[in-house]
Amino acid sequence: MPKPSVTSANAPPTKPLSGPQKALRKLGLDRPIDLALHLPLRYEDETRLVKLRDVREGELAQVEGTVRHSEVRITGSRQLLVTLDDGTGTCLLRFFTFYPSQQKALAVGSQIRVRGEIRGGFAGLTMMHPTFKPAGGPLATALTPVYPTVAGLPQAYLRRAVDAGLARAELVDTIPSVYLSQIGLQPKWNMRQLLSFLHHPTPDVTLAALQDHSHPAWQRLKAEELLAQQLSQLQAKRERAVLRAPALTTDDTLSCPPLPPGEGRGEGHPARQPLYERLLATLPFELTSAQRRVCEEITHDLHQTVPMHRLLQGDVGSGKTVVAALAAAVCIDAGWQCALMAPTEILATQHFAKLVGWLHPLGITVAWLTGSQKAKERREMLALIASGQAQLVVGTHAIIQDKVQFHRLALAIIDEQHRFGVAQRLALRGKLVDALEPHLLMMTATPIPRTLAMSYYADLDVSTIDELPPGRTPIITKVVNDARRDEVVARIRGQIAEGRQIYWVCPLIEESEALDLRNATETHAQLSAALPGVMVGLLHSRMPVAEKRAVMGLFTGGQMGVLVSTTVIEVGVDVPNASLMVIEHAERFGLSQLHQLRGRVGRGAAASACVLLYSTGDAPRLSETARERLRAMAESNDGFEIARRDLEIRGPGEFMGARQSGAALLRFADVVADAGLLAWARELAPLMLDQHPALAAQHVLRWLGGKAEFLKA
Ligand code: ADP
Ligand code: MG
């Protein structure tokens, strides 16, 4: 057993300097400007003393008084209890850890100044672990900043570092003042004064306006941050605009302006009829008008010599796959190769099956690449891809590995783009042919609310499928207490008797260990016992790929009645005969995630349902917010509406995926609350780039440093 380190108690408290410095680096606080822009979470008022008579519960108070009583209680947990009297009242100070020296400083009769949060309770006013020092010292003249920090980085150290950064940072104003006055920000202060104020506000300011960031100084800072975000994205977009991609046109479309699909092309030449037309003609359904519109948008982009950079968003089940297939057809018609990459093997398999089903009869060779593939098969596939014989390649991350040589890659389609890292998307660009960039189509089933699209995805073109194919029966969603599990199982029996299939989703196994949730294995055993004669399968992320594939095959094939799984089925799985989805511990999931899951049913004509099982744990009932969230799920089937509510409740992180690690995440501004500033920044960004390019560059450098590179992916 390692010995507990006891030596440090006696040794002088000299921490190696590298500790806090490392922590600073971890926070990304490298340059003086990074430190200057590391703004307080809140402030503490050490500029005044209050009387105990006047304090309220929950308030952070600084009080001076005399110690009337001091004792170490040893029953229960060891505590030092001190009673402070300031002449207007008393307050109990509780310490759970304390050194003898501290105990001495808090001896009866000592005059001390304490600062802490006031709590009520049996014993009257209480402070837990207040900071304290001898009474009578000078009071602070400005509010004391409290910074966001990490373990190993004490506030005092961080305060000194920030002050030093503030002194050394270069802080010229980068936004011409006429633009600031457009949003009512009179440039009364320059940047240096502004930041000094935000770090050390004078005590006369309304603390509330500082805390909720409505103060003009905060408004200015948020405006600056939003502008940096817009500038960097616009810059990335403009840089892409000078890159070259192959124009994916056929000879007859080259000579005339692009035609809307379905008109004119290939007429009179049945033998030369483009794949695009032939695919449309053989599909077992008509495209919805939304699908037709996005196909036109994509086709238009593909005809250009500027690489496409487009996000295709559409609710679950809106039919993105066929749009991807048609985009691939445009590419193949022009004589180029297309790659489609999906985040999981299951999803890639489904795409492969679907695309082969559509395209193979039309004479197209589709190659298949995944990490789990046998070496021989893989060699064959690589050869097909390198020779150009395979016009379409479907697979997982395996597609972007070094060994994969395309013959003529011109279009890369990425499904569920938020699951891929920036590096992976950049790797696709490494597959250039003759310095030509591939066109990029990213797809997502998590609709991005408009505000987010405008801020975080300003450099992308967005196509939206806002309509579901006809004939879908809406999914009925029910919120059910886990205590009524038996009724749910009875319902499953009924559905199975009708020949239907059921998904049962459990939270991730990793999490369930920590959170003591019922895990998938246990549920699987339970359902197997409760449903004799029914094949109940189990699918979770830790299973070997071959096993996953076998289980999924049995479910898609219809032999398996119930599939118990962790969220691995979250994206893309398409089994139209599945009509009931049960989600266990629904209260643990994000709304958009629940919506994604629910979208796995209701794909056929049968009436479908989703049961959101919730568990209250030890509590008698679910919290009001949790109930409200689940109720929202039951009330709405509209992914956009749900995404909007999710954004309100959980913030943008859910939507961002890889971009979260990039520069685009806003620290201070909030795209919903600061929509006005966002609109201003969007308008200003092109003006700044055109008319004040040097200031714009300086502005981006200040806010993003080298991180703007992330946006190029
Ligand atoms: P998602 O957008 O979630 O990826 P899919 O592409 O998997 O949706 O499509 C869901 C289902 O709807 C599939 O079975 C697909 O074949 C079918 N589908 C797509 N477009 C149409 C349409 N226009 N009419 C009828 N069914 C369609
Ligand atoms: Mg899909």
XYZ file of C-alpha atoms and ligand atoms in Angstrom:
741
model
C 0.000 0.000 0.000
C 1.357 3.469 -0.755
C 2.181 5.457 2.338
C -0.008 8.481 2.934
C 2.122 11.552 2.555
C 2.327 13.048 6.011
C 5.491 15.040 5.543
C 3.838 17.986 3.858
C 2.017 18.966 7.042
C 5.286 19.992 8.663
C 7.160 21.166 5.592
C 6.706 24.782 4.504
C 3.903 24.963 1.924
C 6.077 25.481 -1.136
C 4.138 24.149 -4.099
C 6.188 23.522 -7.219
C 5.490 26.440 -9.527
C 4.701 24.148 -12.414
C 1.422 23.008 -10.812
C -0.638 26.173 -11.230
C 1.160 26.924 -14.471
C 0.082 23.601 -15.853
C -3.445 24.343 -14.696
C -3.338 27.676 -16.513
C -2.367 25.881 -19.671
C -5.180 23.407 -19.169
C -7.594 26.329 -19.136
C -6.085 27.573 -22.386
C -4.634 30.634 -20.670
C -1.376 30.894 -22.569
C -1.100 34.429 -23.866
C -1.530 37.639 -21.878
C -4.680 38.323 -23.877
C -6.127 34.930 -22.931
C -5.665 35.860 -19.285
C -7.133 39.308 -19.825
C -10.202 37.687 -21.395
C -10.596 35.180 -18.575
C -13.435 36.989 -16.894
C -14.917 36.524 -13.445
C -17.773 34.139 -12.873
C -18.961 36.409 -10.116
C -17.683 38.939 -7.636
C -17.385 39.092 -3.916
C -17.963 42.283 -2.095
C -15.161 42.820 0.384
C -15.551 46.553 0.249
C -17.946 46.767 3.157
C -18.957 45.192 6.445
C -22.510 44.303 7.318
C -24.305 43.853 10.608
C -25.661 40.444 11.535
C -28.965 42.123 12.289
C -29.284 42.991 8.568
C -28.079 39.841 6.827
C -30.337 37.494 4.962
C -30.069 33.795 4.361
C -28.172 32.934 1.191
C -26.325 36.248 1.180
C -22.553 36.419 1.052
C -21.657 38.618 3.989
C -18.571 40.103 5.553
C -18.884 40.671 9.272
C -16.596 41.751 12.129
C -17.111 40.710 15.704
C -15.798 39.018 18.815
C -15.530 35.285 19.423
C -17.766 34.428 22.374
C -17.487 30.680 22.340
C -15.198 28.138 20.685
C -15.270 24.359 21.024
C -14.255 21.238 19.161
C -17.159 18.860 18.961
C -16.095 15.255 18.739
C -19.392 13.435 18.671
C -20.406 12.682 15.107
C -17.987 14.269 12.692
C -15.256 16.339 14.284
C -16.039 20.038 14.008
C -14.833 23.336 15.307
C -17.811 25.430 16.402
C -17.288 29.133 16.975
C -19.846 31.713 18.022
C -19.289 35.208 16.674
C -21.006 38.250 18.179
C -21.009 41.634 16.418
C -23.170 43.509 18.893
C -26.311 43.174 16.746
C -26.535 39.396 16.694
C -24.605 36.144 16.719
C -23.572 33.699 14.068
C -22.283 30.141 14.383
C -19.147 29.364 12.369
C -18.596 25.697 11.515
C -15.285 24.202 10.408
C -14.882 20.545 9.496
C -11.157 20.742 8.946
C -8.884 23.069 10.860
C -5.309 23.405 12.001
C -4.331 24.109 15.604
C -3.123 27.542 14.502
C -6.562 28.356 13.162
C -8.184 27.119 16.328
C -5.932 29.495 18.238
C -6.831 32.440 16.032
C -10.492 31.699 16.748
C -10.084 31.531 20.525
C -12.642 33.203 22.777
C -12.123 36.973 22.888
C -10.477 37.239 19.422
C -11.646 40.068 17.196
C -12.085 38.690 13.695
C -13.436 39.541 10.266
C -15.251 36.656 8.569
C -16.716 36.276 5.137
C -19.039 33.520 3.980
C -22.515 32.537 2.963
C -25.186 33.051 5.575
C -27.367 30.043 6.274
C -30.288 29.606 8.607
C -30.993 26.444 10.599
C -31.645 25.135 14.097
C -28.712 26.985 15.540
C -29.712 30.347 14.065
C -27.413 32.083 11.575
C -24.562 29.861 10.426
C -21.538 30.106 8.137
C -19.799 26.967 6.887
C -16.058 27.344 6.499
C -15.996 31.107 6.267
C -12.702 32.762 5.440
C -11.447 34.824 8.361
C -8.699 37.188 9.371
C -8.052 39.597 12.246
C -10.584 42.425 12.436
C -9.731 45.996 11.590
C -7.702 45.668 8.370
C -8.337 47.944 5.386
C -11.354 47.133 3.210
C -11.061 46.392 -0.516
C -11.789 49.325 -2.822
C -13.089 47.263 -5.733
C -15.180 44.117 -5.924
C -13.134 40.925 -5.720
C -13.325 38.770 -8.851
C -13.979 35.043 -8.579
C -12.693 33.249 -11.675
C -13.617 29.949 -13.248
C -10.801 27.636 -12.291
C -9.683 24.025 -12.053
C -8.138 21.897 -9.315
C -4.637 23.015 -8.438
C -5.172 26.613 -9.427
C -6.014 28.747 -6.396
C -8.009 31.941 -6.889
C -5.233 34.070 -5.447
C -2.719 32.749 -7.983
C -5.176 33.112 -10.815
C -5.981 36.691 -9.781
C -2.319 37.645 -9.917
C -1.886 35.911 -13.262
C -4.926 37.672 -14.720
C -3.744 41.057 -13.480
C -0.324 40.444 -15.015
C -1.940 39.366 -18.284
C -4.142 42.414 -18.291
C -1.109 44.663 -17.821
C 0.867 43.009 -20.612
C -1.835 42.305 -23.199
C -1.991 44.432 -26.280
C -5.457 45.950 -26.179
C -6.063 48.312 -29.041
C -9.685 48.736 -30.072
C -10.513 46.652 -33.114
C -14.154 47.615 -33.731
C -14.565 51.079 -35.237
C -16.729 53.138 -32.905
C -19.450 53.850 -35.478
C -20.335 50.171 -35.413
C -20.438 50.054 -31.652
C -22.898 52.903 -31.500
C -25.184 50.905 -33.815
C -25.951 48.664 -30.884
C -26.188 51.480 -28.404
C -22.687 50.985 -27.058
C -21.167 54.408 -26.760
C -17.448 53.826 -26.937
C -16.929 55.604 -23.670
C -14.261 53.105 -22.728
C -11.443 51.641 -24.673
C -10.800 47.937 -24.474
C -8.278 48.242 -21.664
C -10.599 50.258 -19.461
C -13.436 47.924 -20.264
C -11.547 44.815 -19.227
C -10.093 46.487 -16.134
C -13.604 47.372 -15.117
C -14.915 43.848 -15.636
C -12.093 42.379 -13.579
C -12.284 44.956 -10.821
C -15.602 46.775 -10.848
C -16.027 49.680 -8.491
C -18.419 48.962 -5.646
C -20.981 51.515 -6.833
C -22.109 49.352 -9.779
C -25.263 47.324 -9.605
C -23.952 43.871 -8.894
C -27.025 42.299 -10.484
C -26.284 43.894 -13.870
C -22.766 42.510 -13.699
C -23.849 39.064 -12.625
C -26.500 38.638 -15.313
C -24.216 40.221 -17.923
C -26.701 42.907 -18.874
C -24.265 45.690 -17.940
C -23.060 47.666 -21.012
C -19.502 46.495 -20.407
C -20.640 42.906 -20.710
C -22.762 43.728 -23.745
C -19.702 45.133 -25.448
C -17.672 42.079 -24.608
C -20.344 39.707 -25.891
C -20.600 41.747 -29.068
C -16.826 41.435 -29.508
C -16.939 37.709 -28.965
C -19.799 37.153 -31.406
C -18.032 39.262 -33.997
C -14.883 37.152 -33.634
C -16.936 34.028 -34.189
C -18.653 35.429 -37.268
C -15.409 36.814 -38.680
C -13.544 33.555 -38.336
C -16.321 31.590 -39.974
C -16.729 34.034 -42.805
C -12.987 33.957 -43.306
C -13.021 30.151 -43.440
C -15.849 30.326 -45.942
C -13.990 32.796 -48.140
C -10.830 30.733 -47.990
C -12.814 27.746 -49.152
C -14.329 29.770 -51.956
C -10.969 30.043 -53.696
C -10.383 26.302 -53.554
C -11.271 24.258 -56.604
C -13.455 21.177 -56.861
C -14.491 19.247 -59.938
C -17.742 20.543 -61.408
C -19.919 17.450 -61.403
C -21.730 17.896 -64.671
C -22.340 15.569 -67.559
C -21.583 16.782 -71.051
C -25.168 17.709 -71.866
C -25.627 19.633 -68.644
C -22.307 21.379 -69.148
C -23.487 23.076 -72.305
C -26.733 24.358 -70.830
C -27.668 25.845 -67.455
C -28.368 23.268 -64.722
C -31.784 21.748 -65.111
C -34.080 20.815 -62.305
C -34.021 17.059 -61.873
C -36.577 15.197 -63.901
C -36.622 17.606 -66.796
C -34.923 17.197 -70.092
C -31.732 15.389 -69.186
C -31.092 12.300 -71.224
C -34.349 12.605 -73.149
C -34.341 10.652 -76.345
C -31.201 8.720 -75.302
C -32.586 5.947 -73.142
C -29.276 4.119 -73.274
C -27.414 7.162 -71.959
C -30.051 8.091 -69.436
C -28.280 9.412 -66.377
C -28.150 7.304 -63.237
C -29.940 10.122 -61.426
C -33.026 9.705 -63.596
C -32.919 5.949 -63.562
C -32.673 5.894 -59.770
C -35.621 8.263 -59.443
C -37.627 6.067 -61.783
C -36.938 2.851 -59.863
C -37.500 4.151 -56.325
C -40.601 2.595 -54.785
C -41.842 6.056 -53.764
C -42.091 9.629 -54.973
C -39.791 12.192 -53.414
C -41.461 14.631 -51.083
C -41.320 18.230 -52.232
C -38.816 18.965 -49.472
C -36.577 16.173 -50.727
C -36.855 17.535 -54.268
C -35.902 20.999 -53.077
C -32.802 19.881 -51.158
C -31.757 17.691 -54.102
C -31.859 20.757 -56.310
C -29.813 22.759 -53.817
C -27.204 20.020 -53.614
C -27.122 19.429 -57.370
C -26.649 23.123 -57.942
C -23.637 23.132 -55.617
C -22.166 20.049 -57.234
C -22.233 21.748 -60.611
C -19.896 24.457 -59.329
C -16.132 24.455 -59.218
C -16.228 25.738 -55.631
C -16.294 22.849 -53.164
C -19.708 22.336 -51.638
C -19.814 22.702 -47.851
C -23.382 21.885 -47.050
C -25.250 20.546 -44.070
C -28.354 18.524 -44.814
C -30.629 18.472 -41.818
C -33.874 16.660 -41.510
C -35.824 15.097 -38.722
C -35.459 11.372 -38.136
C -37.253 9.468 -40.853
C -37.432 12.458 -43.176
C -35.568 10.471 -45.849
C -32.025 11.769 -45.982
C -30.554 8.525 -47.289
C -32.248 8.752 -50.653
C -31.076 12.345 -50.969
C -27.532 11.108 -50.322
C -28.012 8.429 -52.972
C -29.183 11.012 -55.496
C -26.219 13.247 -54.705
C -23.974 10.239 -55.268
C -25.754 9.670 -58.583
C -24.953 13.205 -59.748
C -21.319 12.525 -58.904
C -21.257 9.131 -60.626
C -23.008 10.545 -63.691
C -20.150 13.005 -64.014
C -17.675 10.143 -63.923
C -16.354 10.625 -60.385
C -16.323 8.614 -57.172
C -18.379 9.236 -54.075
C -17.717 8.158 -50.471
C -20.308 7.856 -47.734
C -19.069 7.644 -44.172
C -21.179 6.726 -41.134
C -20.153 6.866 -37.462
C -20.989 3.296 -36.493
C -20.662 -0.048 -38.169
C -24.366 -0.760 -37.744
C -25.340 2.426 -39.442
C -22.810 1.948 -42.227
C -24.162 -1.570 -42.782
C -27.678 -0.228 -43.143
C -26.618 2.405 -45.603
C -24.666 -0.152 -47.561
C -27.614 -2.546 -47.769
C -29.971 0.210 -48.830
C -27.644 1.746 -51.408
C -26.663 -1.585 -52.901
C -30.362 -2.444 -53.135
C -31.025 0.742 -55.087
C -27.860 1.064 -57.148
C -26.630 -2.441 -57.875
C -29.567 -3.236 -60.200
C -28.616 -0.077 -62.088
C -25.128 -1.434 -62.703
C -23.257 0.505 -60.035
C -20.444 -1.051 -58.007
C -20.557 -0.169 -54.335
C -17.495 -0.930 -52.201
C -17.584 -1.558 -48.485
C -14.928 -0.573 -45.946
C -14.866 -1.070 -42.198
C -12.314 -1.702 -39.514
C -13.615 -5.184 -38.710
C -13.295 -6.470 -42.255
C -11.224 -9.579 -43.113
C -7.874 -8.752 -44.707
C -8.680 -10.443 -47.975
C -12.004 -8.683 -48.443
C -10.389 -5.440 -47.522
C -7.644 -5.880 -50.117
C -10.249 -6.534 -52.768
C -12.208 -3.456 -51.778
C -9.106 -1.269 -51.750
C -8.307 -2.460 -55.254
C -11.823 -1.666 -56.472
C -11.550 1.797 -54.985
C -8.078 2.523 -56.324
C -8.958 1.411 -59.847
C -12.113 3.486 -59.897
C -14.245 0.423 -60.547
C -16.210 1.134 -57.380
C -18.169 4.299 -58.065
C -19.459 4.493 -54.508
C -17.697 3.582 -51.269
C -19.688 3.115 -48.071
C -18.131 2.549 -44.679
C -16.999 3.767 -41.302
C -13.906 5.754 -40.307
C -11.964 3.125 -42.213
C -12.627 5.223 -45.313
C -10.276 7.983 -44.249
C -7.303 5.834 -43.385
C -4.023 6.424 -45.174
C -4.097 3.167 -47.103
C -7.307 4.063 -48.896
C -6.459 5.478 -52.314
C -9.322 6.805 -54.344
C -9.171 6.916 -58.077
C -11.258 10.077 -58.506
C -12.991 11.107 -55.287
C -15.226 14.123 -55.829
C -17.970 13.906 -53.208
C -17.752 12.923 -49.555
C -20.974 12.444 -47.623
C -20.789 12.280 -43.847
C -23.787 10.976 -41.971
C -24.391 12.218 -38.429
C -21.585 14.685 -38.875
C -21.509 15.745 -35.226
C -20.153 12.336 -34.304
C -16.998 12.850 -36.295
C -14.040 14.781 -35.054
C -12.574 17.726 -36.845
C -9.405 15.779 -37.587
C -11.416 13.094 -39.306
C -13.189 15.572 -41.490
C -9.889 17.218 -42.337
C -8.488 13.807 -43.289
C -11.071 13.592 -46.032
C -9.426 16.578 -47.613
C -6.230 14.585 -47.729
C -7.806 12.503 -50.486
C -7.352 15.222 -53.056
C -7.038 14.362 -56.723
C -4.950 16.794 -58.799
C -5.265 19.401 -56.041
C -9.033 19.331 -56.423
C -11.050 19.339 -53.206
C -13.937 16.918 -52.810
C -17.389 18.392 -52.310
C -18.653 17.834 -48.783
C -22.195 16.980 -47.735
C -22.811 16.549 -44.024
C -26.051 15.099 -42.750
C -27.640 15.355 -39.351
C -30.872 14.217 -37.788
C -30.491 16.591 -34.873
C -32.048 19.670 -36.354
C -30.079 22.711 -35.460
C -32.226 25.567 -34.239
C -31.980 28.624 -36.436
C -30.139 30.685 -33.881
C -27.439 28.048 -33.607
C -27.206 27.595 -37.338
C -26.621 31.322 -37.681
C -23.913 31.461 -35.071
C -22.001 28.216 -34.974
C -22.608 27.130 -38.523
C -22.379 30.476 -40.241
C -19.749 29.060 -42.591
C -22.021 26.268 -43.786
C -24.821 26.247 -46.284
C -27.812 24.496 -44.811
C -30.489 22.465 -46.575
C -33.478 21.396 -44.552
C -35.964 18.597 -45.140
C -38.935 19.966 -43.259
C -41.510 17.404 -44.236
C -41.945 13.701 -43.531
C -42.848 11.225 -46.272
C -46.607 10.707 -46.470
C -48.407 7.810 -44.832
C -46.566 7.857 -41.540
C -48.769 7.351 -38.539
C -47.755 9.712 -35.802
C -46.020 8.132 -32.843
C -47.997 8.226 -29.614
C -45.700 8.956 -26.701
C -46.600 7.961 -23.159
C -44.765 8.886 -19.984
C -44.976 5.974 -17.519
C -43.606 5.412 -14.027
C -41.157 2.521 -13.847
C -43.339 1.029 -11.138
C -45.789 0.121 -13.900
C -43.230 -1.923 -15.809
C -45.448 -5.014 -15.756
C -48.133 -3.236 -17.754
C -45.509 -2.307 -20.330
C -44.391 -5.924 -20.594
C -48.029 -6.962 -21.099
C -48.279 -4.480 -23.918
C -45.148 -5.927 -25.511
C -46.804 -9.352 -25.452
C -49.775 -7.900 -27.317
C -47.596 -6.314 -29.983
C -45.577 -9.492 -30.490
C -48.831 -11.423 -30.925
C -49.613 -9.040 -33.783
C -46.266 -9.818 -35.382
C -44.642 -6.519 -34.402
C -41.161 -5.881 -33.060
C -40.042 -3.868 -30.087
C -37.006 -1.796 -29.126
C -36.137 -1.483 -25.463
C -33.459 1.119 -24.810
C -31.365 1.351 -21.643
C -28.872 4.030 -20.678
C -25.219 3.211 -21.334
C -23.683 0.410 -19.310
C -20.711 2.533 -18.284
C -22.999 5.101 -16.818
C -25.299 2.645 -15.208
C -22.485 1.283 -13.097
C -21.747 4.689 -11.724
C -25.317 5.815 -11.364
C -26.618 2.489 -10.187
C -29.029 2.265 -13.065
C -30.569 -0.957 -14.126
C -28.345 -2.072 -16.922
C -29.137 -3.577 -20.244
C -27.976 -7.046 -19.259
C -30.312 -7.175 -16.323
C -33.256 -5.919 -18.338
C -32.449 -8.424 -21.027
C -32.597 -11.294 -18.530
C -35.790 -9.966 -17.030
C -37.577 -9.580 -20.361
C -36.385 -12.969 -21.559
C -37.962 -14.551 -18.483
C -41.178 -12.549 -18.833
C -41.614 -13.327 -22.531
C -41.215 -17.078 -22.969
C -41.076 -18.151 -26.588
C -39.990 -14.718 -27.786
C -36.460 -14.122 -29.009
C -35.043 -11.259 -26.944
C -31.694 -9.907 -28.148
C -29.100 -7.724 -26.488
C -26.987 -5.096 -28.153
C -24.492 -2.882 -26.391
C -21.429 -0.917 -27.308
C -18.943 -3.281 -25.665
C -19.908 -6.274 -27.777
C -17.587 -7.476 -30.543
C -18.592 -6.195 -33.952
C -19.429 -9.630 -35.359
C -21.811 -10.294 -32.518
C -23.469 -6.915 -32.936
C -23.915 -7.620 -36.605
C -25.481 -11.014 -35.914
C -27.939 -9.572 -33.394
C -28.883 -6.705 -35.678
C -29.336 -9.154 -38.547
C -31.823 -11.206 -36.537
C -33.774 -8.101 -35.647
C -33.877 -6.631 -39.164
C -34.732 -10.110 -40.453
C -37.771 -10.208 -38.207
C -36.879 -13.329 -36.213
C -36.097 -11.385 -33.068
C -39.111 -9.913 -31.305
C -37.461 -7.633 -28.785
C -34.126 -5.863 -29.022
C -32.728 -4.610 -25.738
C -29.972 -2.148 -26.393
C -27.981 0.754 -25.109
C -28.087 3.876 -27.203
C -26.092 2.276 -30.035
C -29.310 2.295 -32.041
C -29.595 5.992 -31.576
C -28.836 6.876 -35.141
C -30.143 5.657 -38.400
C -31.406 2.132 -37.807
C -34.365 1.436 -40.056
C -36.661 -1.496 -39.246
C -40.153 -0.543 -40.442
C -41.849 -3.448 -38.643
C -40.817 -2.122 -35.226
C -43.823 -0.405 -33.705
C -43.042 0.058 -30.027
C -40.100 1.650 -28.343
C -39.575 1.604 -24.610
C -36.949 3.936 -23.184
C -35.859 3.156 -19.686
C -34.702 5.979 -17.399
C -35.966 8.447 -19.946
C -35.340 11.214 -17.430
C -31.604 10.753 -17.962
C -31.640 11.491 -21.676
C -31.524 14.775 -23.550
C -34.699 15.706 -25.386
C -33.126 15.581 -28.809
C -31.661 12.214 -28.029
C -35.063 10.897 -26.952
C -36.506 12.219 -30.163
C -33.811 10.464 -32.203
C -34.523 7.221 -30.420
C -38.242 7.546 -30.814
C -37.735 8.086 -34.534
C -36.752 4.407 -34.855
C -40.430 3.490 -34.735
C -43.290 4.843 -36.798
C -41.446 3.993 -40.005
C -44.106 1.665 -41.324
C -47.844 2.085 -41.698
C -48.727 0.500 -38.324
C -49.654 2.725 -35.392
C -46.519 3.168 -33.299
C -45.873 4.120 -29.744
C -43.039 5.209 -27.522
C -43.089 4.584 -23.798
C -40.864 6.820 -21.708
C -40.250 4.955 -18.479
C -39.027 7.154 -15.719
C -37.751 6.327 -12.312
C -37.818 8.671 -9.365
C -35.112 6.831 -7.435
C -35.468 7.538 -3.753
C -37.478 10.685 -4.313
C -41.266 10.471 -4.034
C -41.689 12.102 -7.452
C -39.852 13.485 -10.421
C -38.659 17.093 -10.251
C -40.838 19.682 -11.947
C -38.291 20.345 -14.734
C -37.848 16.649 -15.420
C -41.585 16.185 -15.696
C -41.886 19.213 -17.915
C -39.226 17.865 -20.246
C -40.882 14.463 -20.551
C -44.223 16.137 -21.054
C -42.707 18.158 -23.902
C -41.740 14.855 -25.540
C -45.268 13.537 -25.236
C -46.701 16.752 -26.642
C -44.514 17.269 -29.684
C -43.362 15.087 -32.554
C -41.551 17.942 -34.234
C -37.775 17.629 -34.027
C -37.260 21.363 -34.491
C -39.595 22.267 -31.675
C -37.905 19.731 -29.436
C -34.439 20.914 -30.393
C -35.478 24.457 -29.554
C -36.657 23.408 -26.092
C -33.528 21.333 -25.602
C -31.402 24.339 -26.465
C -33.240 26.383 -23.868
C -32.832 23.727 -21.218
C -29.356 22.377 -21.880
C -27.509 24.962 -23.910
C -25.725 24.492 -27.206
C -23.246 21.784 -26.167
C -25.541 18.961 -27.261
C -25.607 20.166 -30.799
C -22.027 20.987 -31.291
C -20.241 17.675 -31.291
C -16.770 18.164 -32.644
C -17.065 21.899 -32.853
C -17.170 21.935 -29.119
C -13.462 21.274 -29.071
C -12.924 23.946 -31.661
C -12.884 27.640 -31.331
C -16.465 28.338 -32.101
C -17.921 27.691 -28.689
C -18.991 30.945 -27.130
C -17.883 31.652 -23.609
C -19.850 34.771 -22.807
C -22.520 35.351 -25.386
C -25.638 33.230 -25.566
C -27.104 32.765 -29.010
C -30.642 32.778 -27.710
C -30.457 35.626 -25.233
C -28.109 37.729 -27.345
C -29.843 37.240 -30.686
C -29.768 40.999 -31.306
C -25.998 41.166 -30.912
C -25.644 38.086 -33.083
C -27.591 39.727 -35.899
C -25.369 42.781 -35.619
C -22.204 40.661 -35.734
C -23.434 38.790 -38.785
C -23.983 42.002 -40.645
C -20.760 43.570 -39.548
C -18.451 40.645 -40.323
C -18.376 41.059 -44.127
C -17.942 44.826 -43.772
C -15.020 44.345 -41.439
C -13.345 41.819 -43.719
C -13.761 44.099 -46.735
C -13.078 47.497 -45.258
C -10.914 46.831 -42.214
C -9.065 43.610 -42.959
C -6.178 44.377 -40.613
C -8.464 45.155 -37.682
C -10.512 42.059 -38.469
C -7.411 39.875 -38.420
C -6.310 41.406 -35.137
C -9.756 40.875 -33.689
C -9.869 37.181 -34.597
C -6.359 36.633 -33.323
C -7.249 38.224 -30.010
C -10.285 36.064 -29.426
C -9.370 32.805 -31.055
C -5.608 32.704 -31.355
C -4.603 29.743 -33.482
C -7.866 27.949 -32.856
C -9.600 29.441 -35.883
C -8.023 26.610 -37.891
C -10.655 24.261 -36.521
C -13.289 25.931 -38.590
C -11.735 24.876 -41.817
C -12.941 21.327 -41.314
P -33.415 9.562 -42.140
O -33.639 10.933 -42.660
O -33.778 9.440 -40.701
O -32.052 9.041 -42.468
P -34.218 7.476 -43.940
O -33.440 7.965 -45.084
O -33.692 6.303 -43.197
O -34.474 8.655 -42.918
O -35.695 7.227 -44.419
C -36.661 6.683 -43.569
C -37.563 5.743 -44.344
O -38.406 6.480 -45.220
C -36.812 4.771 -45.205
O -37.434 3.515 -45.106
C -36.935 5.360 -46.591
O -36.828 4.397 -47.600
C -38.307 5.972 -46.542
N -38.512 7.113 -47.452
C -37.633 8.074 -47.773
N -38.171 8.986 -48.588
C -39.445 8.613 -48.791
C -40.534 9.148 -49.555
N -40.410 10.272 -50.265
N -41.700 8.483 -49.518
C -41.831 7.358 -48.803
N -40.866 6.795 -48.083
C -39.676 7.404 -48.060
Mg -30.363 8.335 -41.571
